[in-house]
mmCIF file of C-alpha atoms in Angstrom:
data_model
loop_
_atom_site.group_PDB
_atom_site.id
_atom_site.type_symbol
_atom_site.label_atom_id
_atom_site.label_comp_id
_atom_site.label_asym_id
_atom_site.label_seq_id
_atom_site.Cartn_x
_atom_site.Cartn_y
_atom_site.Cartn_z
ATOM 1 C CA MET A 1 6.800 -11.179 19.827
ATOM 2 C CA LEU A 2 4.062 -8.606 20.395
ATOM 3 C CA ALA A 3 5.500 -7.258 23.661
ATOM 4 C CA PRO A 4 7.885 -4.699 22.058
ATOM 5 C CA TYR A 5 4.985 -3.129 20.178
ATOM 6 C CA ARG A 6 3.377 -2.048 23.430
ATOM 7 C CA ARG A 7 6.081 0.598 23.740
ATOM 8 C CA LEU A 8 4.651 2.414 20.725
ATOM 9 C CA PHE A 9 1.427 3.186 22.542
ATOM 10 C CA ALA A 10 3.018 4.607 25.654
ATOM 11 C CA ARG A 11 2.980 7.969 23.870
ATOM 12 C CA PRO A 12 -0.288 9.882 24.438
ATOM 13 C CA GLY A 13 -2.610 9.877 21.452
ATOM 14 C CA THR A 14 -0.939 7.101 19.493
ATOM 15 C CA THR A 15 -3.695 4.558 20.133
ATOM 16 C CA ALA A 16 -6.395 6.981 18.983
ATOM 17 C CA PHE A 17 -4.833 7.940 15.646
ATOM 18 C CA THR A 18 -3.833 4.318 14.951
ATOM 19 C CA LEU A 19 -7.378 3.001 15.431
ATOM 20 C CA ALA A 20 -8.885 5.840 13.401
ATOM 21 C CA GLY A 21 -6.396 5.287 10.583
ATOM 22 C CA LEU A 22 -7.071 1.556 10.684
ATOM 23 C CA LEU A 23 -10.776 2.191 10.135
ATOM 24 C CA GLY A 24 -10.034 4.403 7.139
ATOM 25 C CA ARG A 25 -7.617 1.888 5.608
ATOM 26 C CA LEU A 26 -10.138 -0.918 6.051
ATOM 27 C CA SER A 27 -12.458 1.146 3.863
ATOM 28 C CA LEU A 28 -9.828 1.336 1.127
ATOM 29 C CA SER A 29 -9.272 -2.422 1.143
ATOM 30 C CA MET A 30 -13.030 -3.091 0.874
ATOM 31 C CA THR A 31 -13.852 -0.883 -2.075
ATOM 32 C CA GLY A 32 -12.154 -2.928 -4.826
ATOM 33 C CA VAL A 33 -14.160 -6.129 -4.484
ATOM 34 C CA SER A 34 -17.304 -4.276 -3.320
ATOM 35 C CA LEU A 35 -17.303 -2.069 -6.416
ATOM 36 C CA VAL A 36 -16.830 -5.012 -8.781
ATOM 37 C CA VAL A 37 -19.613 -7.048 -7.152
ATOM 38 C CA LEU A 38 -21.989 -4.067 -7.128
ATOM 39 C CA ILE A 39 -21.572 -3.177 -10.806
ATOM 40 C CA ALA A 40 -21.467 -6.784 -11.974
ATOM 41 C CA GLU A 41 -24.682 -7.554 -10.081
ATOM 42 C CA ARG A 42 -26.632 -4.420 -11.011
ATOM 43 C CA ARG A 43 -25.286 -3.968 -14.563
ATOM 44 C CA GLY A 44 -24.387 -7.561 -15.462
ATOM 45 C CA SER A 45 -20.916 -6.726 -16.771
ATOM 46 C CA TYR A 46 -17.555 -7.611 -15.247
ATOM 47 C CA ALA A 47 -15.869 -5.704 -18.065
ATOM 48 C CA LEU A 48 -17.631 -2.506 -17.019
ATOM 49 C CA ALA A 49 -16.828 -3.175 -13.370
ATOM 50 C CA GLY A 50 -13.154 -3.683 -14.143
ATOM 51 C CA THR A 51 -12.754 -0.560 -16.259
ATOM 52 C CA VAL A 52 -14.593 1.613 -13.718
ATOM 53 C CA ALA A 53 -12.287 0.286 -11.002
ATOM 54 C CA ALA A 54 -9.263 0.995 -13.222
ATOM 55 C CA ALA A 55 -10.425 4.583 -13.734
ATOM 56 C CA GLY A 56 -10.463 5.034 -9.969
ATOM 57 C CA LEU A 57 -6.938 3.624 -9.651
ATOM 58 C CA VAL A 58 -5.633 6.064 -12.261
ATOM 59 C CA THR A 59 -7.158 9.131 -10.636
ATOM 60 C CA GLY A 60 -6.117 7.862 -7.217
ATOM 61 C CA ALA A 61 -2.522 7.543 -8.373
ATOM 62 C CA ILE A 62 -2.663 11.123 -9.653
ATOM 63 C CA GLY A 63 -4.630 12.566 -6.762
ATOM 64 C CA MET A 64 -2.671 11.117 -3.820
ATOM 65 C CA PRO A 65 0.503 13.162 -4.426
ATOM 66 C CA VAL A 66 -1.609 16.303 -4.874
ATOM 67 C CA ILE A 67 -3.357 15.676 -1.552
ATOM 68 C CA GLY A 68 0.029 14.874 -0.001
ATOM 69 C CA ARG A 69 1.457 18.210 -1.139
ATOM 70 C CA LEU A 70 -1.516 20.036 0.359
ATOM 71 C CA VAL A 71 -1.031 18.150 3.633
ATOM 72 C CA ASP A 72 2.635 19.164 3.761
ATOM 73 C CA ARG A 73 1.671 22.770 3.150
ATOM 74 C CA PHE A 74 -1.440 23.176 5.307
ATOM 75 C CA GLY A 75 -1.361 20.313 7.806
ATOM 76 C CA GLN A 76 -3.142 16.978 8.080
ATOM 77 C CA ALA A 77 -6.383 18.088 9.743
ATOM 78 C CA ARG A 78 -6.996 21.116 7.519
ATOM 79 C CA VAL A 79 -6.761 18.959 4.387
ATOM 80 C CA THR A 80 -8.219 15.652 5.580
ATOM 81 C CA VAL A 81 -11.569 17.001 6.798
ATOM 82 C CA PRO A 82 -12.626 18.757 3.558
ATOM 83 C CA ALA A 83 -11.165 15.939 1.426
ATOM 84 C CA VAL A 84 -13.149 13.279 3.303
ATOM 85 C CA LEU A 85 -16.365 15.302 3.177
ATOM 86 C CA TYR A 86 -15.862 16.004 -0.521
ATOM 87 C CA CYS A 87 -15.474 12.300 -1.309
ATOM 88 C CA VAL A 88 -18.904 11.600 0.183
ATOM 89 C CA VAL A 89 -20.576 13.422 -2.740
ATOM 90 C CA PRO A 90 -19.199 11.450 -5.738
ATOM 91 C CA PHE A 91 -19.254 8.241 -3.653
ATOM 92 C CA SER A 92 -22.969 8.681 -3.024
ATOM 93 C CA GLY A 93 -23.444 9.703 -6.646
ATOM 94 C CA LEU A 94 -21.947 6.419 -7.817
ATOM 95 C CA LEU A 95 -24.379 4.377 -5.713
ATOM 96 C CA LEU A 96 -27.334 6.408 -6.965
ATOM 97 C CA CYS A 97 -26.241 6.143 -10.613
ATOM 98 C CA VAL A 98 -25.810 2.379 -10.389
ATOM 99 C CA ARG A 99 -29.169 1.967 -8.695
ATOM 100 C CA ALA A 100 -31.009 4.303 -11.072
ATOM 101 C CA GLY A 101 -29.550 2.797 -14.255
ATOM 102 C CA ALA A 102 -27.737 5.976 -15.292
ATOM 103 C CA PRO A 103 -25.439 5.884 -18.365
ATOM 104 C CA ASP A 104 -22.124 4.086 -17.959
ATOM 105 C CA TRP A 105 -20.102 7.284 -18.286
ATOM 106 C CA THR A 106 -21.613 8.562 -15.026
ATOM 107 C CA LEU A 107 -20.063 5.612 -13.188
ATOM 108 C CA TYR A 108 -16.619 6.437 -14.559
ATOM 109 C CA LEU A 109 -17.049 10.084 -13.637
ATOM 110 C CA CYS A 110 -18.250 9.444 -10.087
ATOM 111 C CA TRP A 111 -15.661 6.816 -9.220
ATOM 112 C CA ALA A 112 -12.811 8.781 -10.750
ATOM 113 C CA ALA A 113 -13.836 11.783 -8.636
ATOM 114 C CA ALA A 114 -14.297 9.728 -5.464
ATOM 115 C CA ALA A 115 -10.904 8.074 -5.676
ATOM 116 C CA ALA A 116 -8.916 11.180 -4.658
ATOM 117 C CA ALA A 117 -9.060 10.354 -0.937
ATOM 118 C CA PRO A 118 -6.365 11.265 1.617
ATOM 119 C CA ASN A 119 -3.640 8.684 2.227
ATOM 120 C CA LEU A 120 -4.233 7.877 5.916
ATOM 121 C CA GLY A 121 -1.508 5.221 5.929
ATOM 122 C CA GLY A 122 1.072 7.748 4.784
ATOM 123 C CA MET A 123 -0.130 10.347 7.289
ATOM 124 C CA ALA A 124 0.065 7.795 10.117
ATOM 125 C CA ARG A 125 3.660 7.013 9.154
ATOM 126 C CA ALA A 126 4.403 10.743 9.089
ATOM 127 C CA ARG A 127 3.120 10.981 12.670
ATOM 128 C CA TRP A 128 5.356 8.135 13.795
ATOM 129 C CA ALA A 129 8.305 9.763 12.012
ATOM 130 C CA HIS A 130 7.658 12.978 13.927
ATOM 131 C CA LEU A 131 7.172 11.256 17.288
ATOM 132 C CA PHE A 132 10.313 9.118 16.939
ATOM 133 C CA ARG A 133 12.453 11.463 14.881
ATOM 134 C CA ASP A 134 15.371 10.952 17.299
ATOM 135 C CA GLU A 135 14.718 7.264 18.038
ATOM 136 C CA PRO A 136 15.518 5.135 14.956
ATOM 137 C CA ASP A 137 14.855 1.815 16.712
ATOM 138 C CA GLU A 138 11.367 2.896 17.754
ATOM 139 C CA LEU A 139 10.657 4.283 14.268
ATOM 140 C CA HIS A 140 11.693 0.940 12.757
ATOM 141 C CA LEU A 141 9.244 -0.772 15.130
ATOM 142 C CA ALA A 142 6.460 1.675 14.190
ATOM 143 C CA ASN A 143 7.016 1.240 10.450
ATOM 144 C CA SER A 144 6.898 -2.537 10.863
ATOM 145 C CA PHE A 145 3.642 -2.234 12.791
ATOM 146 C CA GLU A 146 2.124 -0.030 10.082
ATOM 147 C CA GLN A 147 3.027 -2.578 7.417
ATOM 148 C CA VAL A 148 1.352 -5.321 9.453
ATOM 149 C CA LEU A 149 -1.789 -3.177 9.718
ATOM 150 C CA ASP A 150 -1.787 -2.741 5.936
ATOM 151 C CA GLU A 151 -1.574 -6.500 5.453
ATOM 152 C CA LEU A 152 -4.333 -7.173 7.986
ATOM 153 C CA CYS A 153 -6.622 -4.685 6.248
ATOM 154 C CA PHE A 154 -6.034 -6.265 2.867
ATOM 155 C CA MET A 155 -6.727 -9.675 4.355
ATOM 156 C CA ALA A 156 -9.962 -8.707 6.122
ATOM 157 C CA GLY A 157 -11.308 -5.950 3.850
ATOM 158 C CA PRO A 158 -12.105 -7.989 0.708
ATOM 159 C CA VAL A 159 -13.653 -10.769 2.798
ATOM 160 C CA LEU A 160 -15.854 -8.335 4.710
ATOM 161 C CA GLY A 161 -16.878 -6.558 1.504
ATOM 162 C CA MET A 162 -17.782 -9.821 -0.211
ATOM 163 C CA VAL A 163 -19.812 -11.035 2.786
ATOM 164 C CA LEU A 164 -21.799 -7.789 2.975
ATOM 165 C CA CYS A 165 -22.449 -7.704 -0.773
ATOM 166 C CA THR A 166 -23.585 -11.313 -0.988
ATOM 167 C CA THR A 167 -25.586 -11.645 2.236
ATOM 168 C CA ILE A 168 -27.268 -8.235 2.592
ATOM 169 C CA ALA A 169 -27.361 -6.360 -0.715
ATOM 170 C CA PRO A 170 -24.933 -5.574 -3.565
ATOM 171 C CA GLU A 171 -24.683 -2.007 -2.261
ATOM 172 C CA ALA A 172 -23.894 -3.032 1.326
ATOM 173 C CA GLY A 173 -20.134 -3.383 0.855
ATOM 174 C CA MET A 174 -19.759 0.064 -0.705
ATOM 175 C CA LEU A 175 -22.025 1.662 1.915
ATOM 176 C CA ALA A 176 -19.955 0.165 4.718
ATOM 177 C CA ALA A 177 -16.693 1.182 3.034
ATOM 178 C CA GLY A 178 -17.940 4.743 2.592
ATOM 179 C CA GLY A 179 -19.019 4.913 6.231
ATOM 180 C CA PHE A 180 -15.726 3.527 7.511
ATOM 181 C CA GLY A 181 -13.725 5.901 5.340
ATOM 182 C CA THR A 182 -15.682 8.976 6.386
ATOM 183 C CA VAL A 183 -15.739 8.200 10.110
ATOM 184 C CA GLY A 184 -12.135 6.995 10.156
ATOM 185 C CA GLY A 185 -10.867 10.047 8.267
ATOM 186 C CA LEU A 186 -12.694 12.529 10.497
ATOM 187 C CA LEU A 187 -11.587 10.779 13.697
ATOM 188 C CA PHE A 188 -8.001 10.688 12.431
ATOM 189 C CA ALA A 189 -8.063 14.413 11.701
ATOM 190 C CA ALA A 190 -9.446 15.069 15.183
ATOM 191 C CA GLN A 191 -6.269 13.702 16.828
ATOM 192 C CA ARG A 192 -4.451 17.026 16.822
ATOM 193 C CA ARG A 193 -1.867 16.442 19.551
ATOM 194 C CA THR A 194 0.044 13.862 17.497
ATOM 195 C CA GLU A 195 -0.209 15.813 14.239
ATOM 196 C CA PRO A 196 3.212 16.851 12.899
ATOM 197 C CA PRO A 197 3.740 20.613 12.735
ATOM 198 C CA ILE A 198 3.913 22.318 9.370
ATOM 199 C CA ALA A 199 7.576 22.628 8.437
ATOM 200 C CA ASP A 200 8.893 25.894 7.095
ATOM 201 C CA ARG A 201 9.646 25.671 3.397
ATOM 202 C CA PRO A 202 12.159 27.966 1.675
ATOM 203 C CA ALA A 203 10.604 30.127 -1.018
ATOM 204 C CA ALA A 204 12.730 28.445 -3.688
ATOM 205 C CA GLU A 205 11.253 25.024 -2.804
ATOM 206 C CA ARG A 206 7.595 25.896 -2.438
ATOM 207 C CA HIS A 207 6.768 24.758 -5.935
ATOM 208 C CA GLY A 208 9.364 22.002 -6.235
ATOM 209 C CA SER A 209 8.513 18.327 -6.349
ATOM 210 C CA PRO A 210 10.157 15.809 -4.011
ATOM 211 C CA LEU A 211 10.848 13.781 -7.171
ATOM 212 C CA ARG A 212 13.851 16.052 -7.557
ATOM 213 C CA VAL A 213 15.387 13.886 -4.812
ATOM 214 C CA PRO A 214 17.042 11.015 -6.761
ATOM 215 C CA ALA A 215 16.404 8.501 -3.984
ATOM 216 C CA LEU A 216 12.643 9.013 -4.279
ATOM 217 C CA ARG A 217 12.777 8.274 -8.004
ATOM 218 C CA VAL A 218 14.642 5.034 -7.328
ATOM 219 C CA LEU A 219 12.267 3.996 -4.550
ATOM 220 C CA THR A 220 9.160 4.887 -6.566
ATOM 221 C CA LEU A 221 10.296 2.766 -9.520
ATOM 222 C CA THR A 222 11.138 -0.071 -7.130
ATOM 223 C CA PHE A 223 7.710 0.225 -5.495
ATOM 224 C CA LEU A 224 6.077 0.270 -8.935
ATOM 225 C CA SER A 225 7.717 -3.084 -9.639
ATOM 226 C CA THR A 226 6.598 -4.294 -6.207
ATOM 227 C CA GLY A 227 3.036 -3.259 -7.048
ATOM 228 C CA MET A 228 3.284 -5.391 -10.192
ATOM 229 C CA ILE A 229 4.114 -8.311 -7.911
ATOM 230 C CA PHE A 230 0.971 -7.737 -5.830
ATOM 231 C CA GLY A 231 -1.351 -7.366 -8.821
ATOM 232 C CA ALA A 232 0.078 -10.300 -10.764
ATOM 233 C CA LEU A 233 0.210 -12.621 -7.756
ATOM 234 C CA ASP A 234 -3.467 -12.014 -6.951
ATOM 235 C CA LEU A 235 -4.780 -12.530 -10.472
ATOM 236 C CA THR A 236 -2.547 -15.513 -11.270
ATOM 237 C CA THR A 237 -3.509 -17.312 -8.066
ATOM 238 C CA VAL A 238 -7.217 -16.882 -8.809
ATOM 239 C CA ALA A 239 -6.723 -18.115 -12.384
ATOM 240 C CA TYR A 240 -4.641 -21.085 -11.234
ATOM 241 C CA ALA A 241 -7.162 -22.190 -8.598
ATOM 242 C CA ASP A 242 -9.994 -21.743 -11.095
ATOM 243 C CA ALA A 243 -8.188 -23.889 -13.668
ATOM 244 C CA LEU A 244 -7.963 -26.689 -11.106
ATOM 245 C CA GLY A 245 -11.677 -26.387 -10.337
ATOM 246 C CA HIS A 246 -11.160 -24.882 -6.869
ATOM 247 C CA ARG A 247 -11.816 -21.184 -7.372
ATOM 248 C CA PRO A 248 -13.223 -20.636 -3.823
ATOM 249 C CA VAL A 249 -9.824 -21.701 -2.451
ATOM 250 C CA ALA A 250 -8.163 -18.712 -4.134
ATOM 251 C CA GLY A 251 -9.170 -16.367 -1.305
ATOM 252 C CA GLY A 252 -7.450 -18.615 1.232
ATOM 253 C CA LEU A 253 -4.317 -18.828 -0.895
ATOM 254 C CA LEU A 254 -4.123 -15.044 -1.165
ATOM 255 C CA ALA A 255 -4.660 -14.777 2.581
ATOM 256 C CA LEU A 256 -1.545 -16.947 3.010
ATOM 257 C CA VAL A 257 0.510 -14.344 1.114
ATOM 258 C CA ALA A 258 -0.715 -11.617 3.457
ATOM 259 C CA ALA A 259 -0.231 -13.878 6.487
ATOM 260 C CA GLY A 260 3.381 -14.517 5.518
ATOM 261 C CA SER A 261 3.931 -10.793 5.203
ATOM 262 C CA CYS A 262 2.243 -10.163 8.583
ATOM 263 C CA VAL A 263 4.424 -12.680 10.384
ATOM 264 C CA ALA A 264 7.577 -11.370 8.699
ATOM 265 C CA GLY A 265 6.633 -7.790 9.532
ATOM 266 C CA LEU A 266 6.035 -8.584 13.209
ATOM 267 C CA VAL A 267 9.326 -10.445 13.531
ATOM 268 C CA PHE A 268 11.252 -7.859 11.517
ATOM 269 C CA GLY A 269 10.030 -5.073 13.780
ATOM 270 C CA THR A 270 11.491 -6.756 16.852
ATOM 271 C CA LEU A 271 14.945 -7.018 15.278
ATOM 272 C CA ARG A 272 17.354 -4.195 15.978
ATOM 273 C CA PRO A 273 18.234 -2.588 12.630
ATOM 274 C CA SER A 274 21.951 -2.538 11.881
ATOM 275 C CA GLY A 275 23.946 -1.012 9.089
ATOM 276 C CA LEU A 276 22.759 1.398 6.429
ATOM 277 C CA ALA A 277 19.040 1.513 5.636
ATOM 278 C CA GLY A 278 19.894 1.430 1.933
ATOM 279 C CA THR A 279 21.825 -1.803 2.381
ATOM 280 C CA ARG A 280 18.953 -3.357 4.323
ATOM 281 C CA PHE A 281 16.552 -2.310 1.555
ATOM 282 C CA LEU A 282 18.743 -3.867 -1.115
ATOM 283 C CA ARG A 283 18.974 -7.068 0.906
ATOM 284 C CA GLY A 284 15.193 -7.140 1.281
ATOM 285 C CA VAL A 285 14.583 -6.699 -2.452
ATOM 286 C CA ALA A 286 17.070 -9.473 -3.233
ATOM 287 C CA ALA A 287 15.367 -11.815 -0.759
ATOM 288 C CA MET A 288 11.963 -10.960 -2.213
ATOM 289 C CA ALA A 289 13.200 -11.780 -5.724
ATOM 290 C CA GLY A 290 14.542 -15.137 -4.570
ATOM 291 C CA LEU A 291 11.404 -16.118 -2.643
ATOM 292 C CA LEU A 292 9.114 -15.338 -5.578
ATOM 293 C CA LEU A 293 10.752 -18.131 -7.531
ATOM 294 C CA LEU A 294 8.937 -20.565 -5.226
ATOM 295 C CA PRO A 295 5.357 -19.956 -6.479
ATOM 296 C CA LEU A 296 6.725 -19.873 -10.039
ATOM 297 C CA ALA A 297 8.214 -23.340 -9.561
ATOM 298 C CA ALA A 298 5.032 -24.618 -7.889
ATOM 299 C CA GLY A 299 2.791 -23.193 -10.618
ATOM 300 C CA LEU A 300 4.828 -24.401 -13.572
ATOM 301 C CA GLY A 301 5.516 -27.764 -11.964
ATOM 302 C CA GLY A 302 1.855 -28.494 -11.210
ATOM 303 C CA ALA A 303 2.634 -29.004 -7.533
ATOM 304 C CA GLY A 304 -0.997 -28.676 -6.442
ATOM 305 C CA LEU A 305 -2.775 -26.170 -4.221
ATOM 306 C CA ALA A 306 -1.284 -27.347 -0.908
ATOM 307 C CA LEU A 307 2.334 -26.865 -1.979
ATOM 308 C CA LEU A 308 1.383 -23.677 -3.786
ATOM 309 C CA GLY A 309 -0.030 -22.357 -0.508
ATOM 310 C CA VAL A 310 3.274 -23.072 1.247
ATOM 311 C CA ALA A 311 5.173 -21.335 -1.566
ATOM 312 C CA LEU A 312 2.874 -18.300 -1.416
ATOM 313 C CA PHE A 313 3.269 -18.009 2.370
ATOM 314 C CA ALA A 314 7.047 -18.120 1.975
ATOM 315 C CA ALA A 315 6.927 -15.563 -0.841
ATOM 316 C CA GLY A 316 4.847 -13.259 1.334
ATOM 317 C CA THR A 317 7.574 -13.139 3.979
ATOM 318 C CA GLY A 318 9.795 -11.200 1.596
ATOM 319 C CA THR A 319 7.508 -8.216 1.047
ATOM 320 C CA ALA A 320 7.073 -6.737 4.539
ATOM 321 C CA PRO A 321 10.783 -6.217 5.350
ATOM 322 C CA THR A 322 11.263 -4.603 1.947
ATOM 323 C CA MET A 323 8.313 -2.241 2.340
ATOM 324 C CA VAL A 324 9.212 -1.359 5.946
ATOM 325 C CA THR A 325 12.794 -0.502 5.052
ATOM 326 C CA GLY A 326 11.684 1.408 1.967
ATOM 327 C CA MET A 327 9.392 3.620 4.048
ATOM 328 C CA THR A 328 12.199 4.120 6.582
ATOM 329 C CA LEU A 329 14.464 5.244 3.744
ATOM 330 C CA LEU A 330 11.852 7.736 2.575
ATOM 331 C CA GLN A 331 11.613 9.177 6.076
ATOM 332 C CA GLU A 332 15.389 9.478 6.296
ATOM 333 C CA LEU A 333 16.067 10.935 2.864
ATOM 334 C CA LEU A 334 13.118 13.317 2.383
ATOM 335 C CA PRO A 335 12.798 16.613 4.240
ATOM 336 C CA GLN A 336 9.869 16.753 6.645
ATOM 337 C CA ARG A 337 8.266 19.538 4.602
ATOM 338 C CA GLN A 338 7.799 17.079 1.687
ATOM 339 C CA LEU A 339 7.302 13.803 3.560
ATOM 340 C CA ASN A 340 3.556 13.320 2.953
ATOM 341 C CA GLU A 341 3.846 14.137 -0.742
ATOM 342 C CA GLY A 342 6.859 11.871 -1.142
ATOM 343 C CA MET A 343 5.153 8.905 0.505
ATOM 344 C CA ALA A 344 2.033 9.510 -1.583
ATOM 345 C CA ILE A 345 4.155 9.403 -4.752
ATOM 346 C CA ALA A 346 5.652 6.086 -3.640
ATOM 347 C CA VAL A 347 2.199 4.646 -2.909
ATOM 348 C CA SER A 348 0.996 5.879 -6.308
ATOM 349 C CA GLY A 349 3.811 3.874 -7.858
ATOM 350 C CA ILE A 350 2.484 0.771 -6.100
ATOM 351 C CA VAL A 351 -1.058 1.485 -7.350
ATOM 352 C CA VAL A 352 0.101 1.866 -10.960
ATOM 353 C CA GLY A 353 2.156 -1.300 -10.626
ATOM 354 C CA ILE A 354 -0.829 -3.289 -9.350
ATOM 355 C CA SER A 355 -2.823 -2.318 -12.433
ATOM 356 C CA GLY A 356 -0.006 -3.198 -14.824
ATOM 357 C CA GLY A 357 0.791 -6.464 -13.061
ATOM 358 C CA SER A 358 -2.827 -7.598 -13.182
ATOM 359 C CA ALA A 359 -3.075 -6.829 -16.904
ATOM 360 C CA LEU A 360 0.174 -8.644 -17.776
ATOM 361 C CA ALA A 361 -0.620 -11.683 -15.633
ATOM 362 C CA GLY A 362 -4.135 -11.928 -17.076
ATOM 363 C CA THR A 363 -2.808 -11.891 -20.641
ATOM 364 C CA LEU A 364 -0.203 -14.522 -19.842
ATOM 365 C CA ALA A 365 -2.694 -16.756 -18.041
ATOM 366 C CA ASP A 366 -5.086 -16.626 -21.013
ATOM 367 C CA HIS A 367 -2.484 -17.426 -23.658
ATOM 368 C CA ALA A 368 0.125 -19.553 -21.898
ATOM 369 C CA GLY A 369 -1.773 -21.367 -19.154
ATOM 370 C CA PRO A 370 -2.682 -20.247 -15.614
ATOM 371 C CA GLY A 371 0.614 -21.255 -13.978
ATOM 372 C CA ALA A 372 2.612 -19.201 -16.478
ATOM 373 C CA GLY A 373 1.246 -16.054 -14.894
ATOM 374 C CA TYR A 374 3.698 -16.520 -12.011
ATOM 375 C CA TRP A 375 6.452 -15.405 -14.401
ATOM 376 C CA VAL A 376 5.141 -11.845 -13.971
ATOM 377 C CA PRO A 377 5.690 -11.478 -10.192
ATOM 378 C CA ALA A 378 9.038 -13.261 -10.478
ATOM 379 C CA GLY A 379 10.098 -10.980 -13.319
ATOM 380 C CA ALA A 380 8.802 -7.872 -11.521
ATOM 381 C CA ALA A 381 10.841 -8.795 -8.438
ATOM 382 C CA ALA A 382 13.947 -9.210 -10.594
ATOM 383 C CA LEU A 383 13.229 -5.807 -12.160
ATOM 384 C CA ALA A 384 12.881 -4.252 -8.686
ATOM 385 C CA LEU A 385 16.283 -5.678 -7.756
ATOM 386 C CA LEU A 386 17.896 -4.301 -10.929
ATOM 387 C CA ILE A 387 16.408 -0.838 -10.259
ATOM 388 C CA ALA A 388 17.605 -0.861 -6.659
ATOM 389 C CA LEU A 389 21.091 -1.954 -7.738
ATOM 390 C CA ALA A 390 21.241 0.700 -10.457
ATOM 391 C CA GLY A 391 20.207 3.401 -7.978
ATOM 392 C CA ARG A 392 22.196 2.151 -4.996
ATOM 393 C CA ARG A 393 24.385 5.251 -4.960
ATOM 394 C CA HIS A 394 21.322 7.449 -4.419
ATOM 395 C CA LEU A 395 20.187 5.155 -1.617
ATOM 396 C CA GLY A 396 23.517 5.600 0.119
ATOM 397 C CA VAL A 397 24.811 2.077 -0.574
ATOM 398 C CA PRO A 398 28.495 1.723 -1.487
ATOM 399 C CA ALA A 399 29.273 -0.711 -4.330
ATOM 400 C CA GLU A 400 30.951 -3.245 -2.038
ATOM 401 C CA GLU A 401 27.983 -3.130 0.342
ATOM 402 C CA SER A 402 25.536 -3.865 -2.493
ATOM 403 C CA GLU A 403 27.506 -6.955 -3.507
ATOM 404 C CA ARG A 404 27.441 -8.267 0.070
ATOM 405 C CA ALA A 405 23.723 -7.488 0.419
ATOM 406 C CA VAL A 406 22.746 -9.442 -2.699
ATOM 407 C CA SER A 407 25.053 -12.373 -1.965
ATOM 408 C CA GLY A 408 23.860 -12.482 1.666
ATOM 409 C CA ALA A 409 20.212 -12.612 0.577
ATOM 410 C CA ARG A 410 21.012 -15.585 -1.639
#
């Protein structure tokens, strides 16, 4: 299954930028749990830790498209280097303020400022899109590989952050994340031979947003709903395991979701894509909506942690094909001169969705029982399907094709 992926690294420079980007993305996946543990340990408040983390998500969702627009205009290296070096200052300020007992508002300020980091995952996908601009099969393989890397980072990052924070010092996870992000970002920017050239932009479009492209609006709203799935699934699983008296098992259950997505992404990448990308995306969203009924049934039916784990693994297999095809659609439908900004907008939609999904699932778990929280990811998946169906024309899917895609996924 892994053999086809070796072809990706036959191109000079691809291994170097992939490893550098992986280091930077590992940093991103570590910061969430590391920040919460640090503030909760040093300040004794999970509420403060949660709201500081939320402030960073908000500014990150706003800042990523801005950074993406600058990358499209000036190039990856010229933007990444100063952005990474800038982030070191508020990142270090946060650690010092926590350690020194500074007022709470300083934590919000520092973390909000530090969250505007460059989107290395999006820039890596932009490099693959440039390298394989005339080879759709190879680009499909590369996008699948990138999705697998994302899943691996979000499996390993929280575990590594928790281990460092609990075995060395509360600050250790954040220090490691900051180091990985800085080194990874600078090494990524140093790989100049695979960097996409700056595309010429007509004067009339220099101040226009890629959101003027209807397909991006549809995909961003769909990704926002997908982000709600991620946020709600994580929180509900923790609450459900805790209610059964097995909270430590929650990490393993969440790892099963990511593992299912990893396996699906690896297999999906080896399959030759056929038909319209919009149709494949619609089929993926429909399959994701159907598979997310499994953890809902397990949670409401009191099936136990073992069967819930099987349901979560199966549910995870629906996310990777959807995300891979969605990114492929973005690369097909957006002009190269707005590709980084467009992908950053889509990722911002996911970030906002994660926050909203966590909040909704937490409220439902508190008032209707822990298993009831699985209604949120199931409902969010249904909403994603409705959005994709409503916008199918902008995704290039004829009406008859959409009917076949949904019925085939069933």
